[in-house]
């Protein structure tokens, strides 16, 4: 008889902070997904308050994982492309742990989404093991996040949305935010995404692209306009992948 193992994940994005209790055996959400707008400016103290609200709202009192839109090395924030610059060099693990009173482990948001997809989604084989080879998780939202896996092992903090393409950070032209900002049709946006994917193909020769973020919920709008050599699929877990991956990452975190 399987015993349900519960975890708690928080997914921090540029516009919203989402959280839920997760079944670590199946990846299913065991609670309603609670969402609170990301505070503006998204300073460390302001975001820590929202994290506490999300924890309290679920009556959670155990360790938890947080998916965060930045480079995170051993809990310390190393970039701030789409968040407040006040986050740079902050020990986010220590800050959130102190304010919340529970053990908190931070990781890059696209890495978290990839962990979930490699366990329960497109990157998982029928027996539950991760797909071998080079698998790349890409999340299209405020920016472009990336999670790189080699034979199921995560290479953290790749941040491939910041690859230079045509003189710009790629995410400035091909993110979901760029589609809204430039009022692009899905076909026009698809052409930009294809240009970006072909660049990544040339650099990494992946076996599979998994695309997450809000666009993963409507692949019929954009996927027909993508013609590349690599297999590409929308994320099976859609916008829940960051929450699930954060919960799984906390389980794997040694301390």
Short mmCIF file of C-alpha atoms in Angstrom, two decimals:
data_model
loop_
_atom_site.label_atom_id
_atom_site.label_comp_id
_atom_site.label_asym_id
_atom_site.label_seq_id
_atom_site.Cartn_x
_atom_site.Cartn_y
_atom_site.Cartn_z
CA UNK A 1 0.00 0.00 0.00
CA UNK A 2 1.44 3.35 -1.06
CA UNK A 3 1.62 6.06 1.56
CA UNK A 4 1.09 9.58 0.28
CA UNK A 5 4.20 11.68 0.71
CA UNK A 6 3.38 15.37 0.88
CA UNK A 7 5.53 18.31 -0.04
CA UNK A 8 4.99 22.03 -0.48
CA UNK A 9 6.16 24.14 -3.38
CA UNK A 10 6.07 27.85 -4.17
CA UNK A 11 6.63 29.16 -7.71
CA UNK A 12 7.64 32.82 -7.89
CA UNK A 13 7.09 34.58 -11.20
CA UNK A 14 7.32 38.12 -12.45
CA UNK A 15 3.57 38.70 -12.04
CA UNK A 16 2.37 36.06 -9.59
CA UNK A 17 3.49 33.84 -6.69
CA UNK A 18 1.73 30.45 -6.61
CA UNK A 19 1.80 27.63 -4.08
CA UNK A 20 0.21 24.26 -3.34
CA UNK A 21 0.66 21.05 -1.40
CA UNK A 22 2.02 18.30 -3.67
CA UNK A 23 1.76 14.52 -3.72
CA UNK A 24 5.42 13.60 -4.15
CA UNK A 25 4.52 10.12 -5.45
CA UNK A 26 2.37 11.33 -8.34
CA UNK A 27 2.99 15.05 -8.83
CA UNK A 28 -0.70 15.80 -8.25
CA UNK A 29 -1.72 18.89 -6.29
CA UNK A 30 -3.34 17.96 -2.99
CA UNK A 31 -4.66 21.46 -2.32
CA UNK A 32 -6.01 24.37 -4.27
CA UNK A 33 -3.33 26.40 -5.98
CA UNK A 34 -3.16 29.72 -4.15
CA UNK A 35 -1.92 32.70 -6.16
CA UNK A 36 -0.94 36.15 -4.91
CA UNK A 37 0.31 38.95 -7.15
CA UNK A 38 4.06 39.47 -7.02
CA UNK A 39 4.63 42.71 -5.11
CA UNK A 40 5.97 45.67 -7.03
CA UNK A 41 8.74 46.46 -6.43
CA UNK A 42 9.60 42.81 -5.81
CA UNK A 43 12.06 43.45 -2.98
CA UNK A 44 13.30 40.67 -0.69
CA UNK A 45 11.25 41.83 2.30
CA UNK A 46 8.06 42.31 0.27
CA UNK A 47 8.34 38.89 -1.35
CA UNK A 48 9.17 37.22 1.96
CA UNK A 49 5.87 38.54 3.34
CA UNK A 50 3.97 36.93 0.44
CA UNK A 51 5.82 33.64 0.97
CA UNK A 52 4.62 33.71 4.58
CA UNK A 53 1.04 34.37 3.40
CA UNK A 54 1.21 31.40 1.04
CA UNK A 55 2.54 29.13 3.79
CA UNK A 56 -0.09 30.31 6.27
CA UNK A 57 -2.85 29.99 3.67
CA UNK A 58 -2.09 26.28 3.34
CA UNK A 59 -1.46 25.77 7.08
CA UNK A 60 1.91 24.27 6.19
CA UNK A 61 4.56 23.84 8.88
CA UNK A 62 7.22 21.65 7.24
CA UNK A 63 10.14 22.23 4.88
CA UNK A 64 9.39 23.63 1.45
CA UNK A 65 10.95 24.49 -1.88
CA UNK A 66 10.74 27.77 -3.78
CA UNK A 67 11.22 28.14 -7.54
CA UNK A 68 12.76 31.55 -8.20
CA UNK A 69 13.34 33.49 -11.47
CA UNK A 70 17.09 33.93 -11.07
CA UNK A 71 20.38 32.12 -10.74
CA UNK A 72 20.47 30.53 -7.27
CA UNK A 73 23.72 28.99 -6.01
CA UNK A 74 23.53 27.26 -2.63
CA UNK A 75 20.61 29.50 -1.70
CA UNK A 76 22.29 32.76 -2.75
CA UNK A 77 20.75 34.82 -5.58
CA UNK A 78 23.24 35.46 -8.37
CA UNK A 79 21.24 37.38 -10.99
CA UNK A 80 18.38 39.86 -11.19
CA UNK A 81 17.27 40.20 -14.80
CA UNK A 82 13.53 40.09 -14.06
CA UNK A 83 13.45 40.82 -10.33
CA UNK A 84 14.44 43.71 -8.06
CA UNK A 85 18.20 44.38 -8.05
CA UNK A 86 18.08 44.26 -4.25
CA UNK A 87 18.09 40.47 -4.53
CA UNK A 88 21.68 40.28 -5.77
CA UNK A 89 23.92 38.32 -3.37
CA UNK A 90 21.06 37.80 -0.89
CA UNK A 91 21.04 34.43 0.89
CA UNK A 92 17.41 33.74 0.02
CA UNK A 93 17.38 30.36 1.78
CA UNK A 94 18.40 32.04 5.03
CA UNK A 95 16.03 35.01 4.58
CA UNK A 96 12.91 32.94 3.87
CA UNK A 97 13.80 30.34 6.53
CA UNK A 98 14.21 33.02 9.20
CA UNK A 99 11.02 34.88 8.35
CA UNK A 100 8.81 31.81 7.83
CA UNK A 101 10.17 29.66 10.64
CA UNK A 102 10.44 26.58 8.38
CA UNK A 103 13.32 25.20 6.31
CA UNK A 104 13.26 26.75 2.83
CA UNK A 105 15.33 25.70 -0.19
CA UNK A 106 15.48 27.94 -3.28
CA UNK A 107 16.28 26.97 -6.85
CA UNK A 108 15.97 28.44 -10.32
CA UNK A 109 12.37 28.35 -11.55
CA UNK A 110 13.03 26.69 -14.92
CA UNK A 111 15.20 24.10 -13.18
CA UNK A 112 12.25 23.35 -10.88
CA UNK A 113 9.86 23.04 -13.82
CA UNK A 114 12.29 20.68 -15.53
CA UNK A 115 12.62 18.50 -12.42
CA UNK A 116 8.84 18.03 -12.41
CA UNK A 117 8.66 17.24 -16.13
CA UNK A 118 11.54 14.76 -15.88
CA UNK A 119 9.79 12.95 -13.02
CA UNK A 120 6.13 13.07 -14.03
CA UNK A 121 5.80 14.77 -17.41
CA UNK A 122 7.15 14.78 -20.95
CA UNK A 123 10.70 13.96 -19.82
CA UNK A 124 9.68 10.79 -17.97
CA UNK A 125 9.72 7.32 -19.55
CA UNK A 126 6.79 4.90 -18.96
CA UNK A 127 8.67 3.29 -16.06
CA UNK A 128 9.09 6.67 -14.38
CA UNK A 129 12.79 7.05 -15.09
CA UNK A 130 14.04 10.24 -16.77
CA UNK A 131 14.53 10.29 -20.51
CA UNK A 132 18.21 9.78 -21.42
CA UNK A 133 20.18 12.16 -23.58
CA UNK A 134 20.07 15.95 -23.58
CA UNK A 135 16.68 17.35 -22.59
CA UNK A 136 16.01 21.06 -22.37
CA UNK A 137 13.14 22.61 -20.46
CA UNK A 138 12.28 26.13 -21.67
CA UNK A 139 9.73 28.36 -19.95
CA UNK A 140 8.26 31.30 -21.83
CA UNK A 141 6.87 34.00 -19.55
CA UNK A 142 8.20 37.36 -18.39
CA UNK A 143 11.53 36.07 -19.70
CA UNK A 144 12.79 32.74 -21.02
CA UNK A 145 13.97 30.25 -18.43
CA UNK A 146 15.94 27.09 -19.14
CA UNK A 147 16.57 23.79 -17.39
CA UNK A 148 19.19 21.49 -18.92
CA UNK A 149 19.28 17.74 -18.17
CA UNK A 150 21.90 15.25 -19.32
CA UNK A 151 20.83 11.64 -18.82
CA UNK A 152 18.38 12.86 -16.20
CA UNK A 153 20.96 14.90 -14.26
CA UNK A 154 20.26 18.62 -13.89
CA UNK A 155 22.89 21.14 -14.98
CA UNK A 156 21.62 24.08 -12.90
CA UNK A 157 21.31 27.78 -13.66
CA UNK A 158 21.85 27.70 -17.42
CA UNK A 159 19.82 30.90 -18.02
CA UNK A 160 19.69 30.41 -21.80
CA UNK A 161 17.09 33.13 -22.20
CA UNK A 162 20.03 35.52 -22.03
CA UNK A 163 21.83 34.09 -25.05
CA UNK A 164 22.61 36.92 -27.45
CA UNK A 165 20.62 36.62 -30.64
CA UNK A 166 20.59 39.31 -33.33
CA UNK A 167 22.19 41.75 -30.93
CA UNK A 168 19.69 41.26 -28.09
CA UNK A 169 19.07 38.99 -25.14
CA UNK A 170 16.89 36.32 -26.76
CA UNK A 171 14.15 36.74 -24.17
CA UNK A 172 13.71 40.39 -25.11
CA UNK A 173 12.34 39.24 -28.48
CA UNK A 174 10.93 35.75 -27.91
CA UNK A 175 9.42 35.66 -24.42
CA UNK A 176 5.66 35.58 -23.88
CA UNK A 177 5.96 39.12 -22.51
CA UNK A 178 7.57 40.21 -25.80
CA UNK A 179 4.62 38.77 -27.74
CA UNK A 180 2.22 40.90 -25.69
CA UNK A 181 4.45 43.98 -25.73
CA UNK A 182 4.97 43.92 -29.50
CA UNK A 183 1.35 42.86 -30.17
CA UNK A 184 2.51 39.88 -32.24
CA UNK A 185 0.23 37.32 -33.82
CA UNK A 186 0.90 33.73 -32.79
CA UNK A 187 2.49 33.16 -36.22
CA UNK A 188 4.79 36.16 -35.82
CA UNK A 189 5.75 35.10 -32.32
CA UNK A 190 6.27 31.52 -33.49
CA UNK A 191 8.82 32.75 -36.05
CA UNK A 192 10.80 34.44 -33.27
CA UNK A 193 10.62 31.34 -31.08
CA UNK A 194 11.77 29.14 -33.97
CA UNK A 195 14.73 31.44 -34.58
CA UNK A 196 15.67 31.12 -30.91
CA UNK A 197 15.21 27.34 -30.82
CA UNK A 198 17.38 26.88 -33.90
CA UNK A 199 20.12 28.88 -32.18
CA UNK A 200 19.89 26.66 -29.08
CA UNK A 201 19.86 23.56 -31.30
CA UNK A 202 23.12 24.65 -32.92
CA UNK A 203 24.78 25.15 -29.54
CA UNK A 204 23.53 22.11 -27.58
CA UNK A 205 22.18 19.49 -30.04
CA UNK A 206 19.36 18.50 -27.65
CA UNK A 207 17.24 15.38 -28.05
CA UNK A 208 14.08 17.02 -26.72
CA UNK A 209 12.65 20.47 -25.99
CA UNK A 210 9.92 20.76 -23.36
CA UNK A 211 8.13 24.12 -23.43
CA UNK A 212 6.49 25.41 -20.27
CA UNK A 213 4.94 28.62 -19.01
CA UNK A 214 1.49 29.91 -19.87
CA UNK A 215 1.93 29.10 -23.58
CA UNK A 216 2.08 25.39 -22.76
CA UNK A 217 -1.68 25.49 -22.12
CA UNK A 218 -2.43 26.48 -25.74
CA UNK A 219 0.10 24.71 -27.97
CA UNK A 220 -2.30 24.68 -30.92
CA UNK A 221 -1.82 28.47 -31.15
CA UNK A 222 1.95 28.42 -31.73
CA UNK A 223 3.37 24.91 -32.12
CA UNK A 224 2.19 24.54 -35.76
CA UNK A 225 4.47 27.46 -36.65
CA UNK A 226 7.61 25.79 -35.23
CA UNK A 227 9.69 23.76 -37.69
CA UNK A 228 12.93 22.51 -36.11
CA UNK A 229 14.95 19.28 -36.13
CA UNK A 230 14.53 18.51 -32.42
CA UNK A 231 11.43 16.93 -30.89
CA UNK A 232 9.36 19.56 -29.09
CA UNK A 233 6.39 19.10 -26.77
CA UNK A 234 4.43 21.37 -24.44
CA UNK A 235 4.95 20.68 -20.74
CA UNK A 236 2.50 18.05 -19.51
CA UNK A 237 2.13 19.81 -16.16
CA UNK A 238 1.65 23.27 -17.70
CA UNK A 239 1.85 26.00 -15.05
CA UNK A 240 1.99 23.57 -12.13
CA UNK A 241 5.45 22.29 -13.01
CA UNK A 242 7.29 24.97 -11.00
CA UNK A 243 5.30 24.22 -7.86
CA UNK A 244 5.77 20.46 -8.21
CA UNK A 245 9.47 20.76 -9.03
CA UNK A 246 10.07 23.04 -6.05
CA UNK A 247 8.44 20.50 -3.73
CA UNK A 248 10.50 17.68 -5.25
CA UNK A 249 13.71 19.71 -4.97
CA UNK A 250 13.11 20.25 -1.27
CA UNK A 251 12.77 16.49 -0.82
CA UNK A 252 16.12 15.98 -2.55
CA UNK A 253 17.87 18.80 -0.69
CA UNK A 254 20.24 17.41 1.94
CA UNK A 255 19.79 20.16 4.46
#
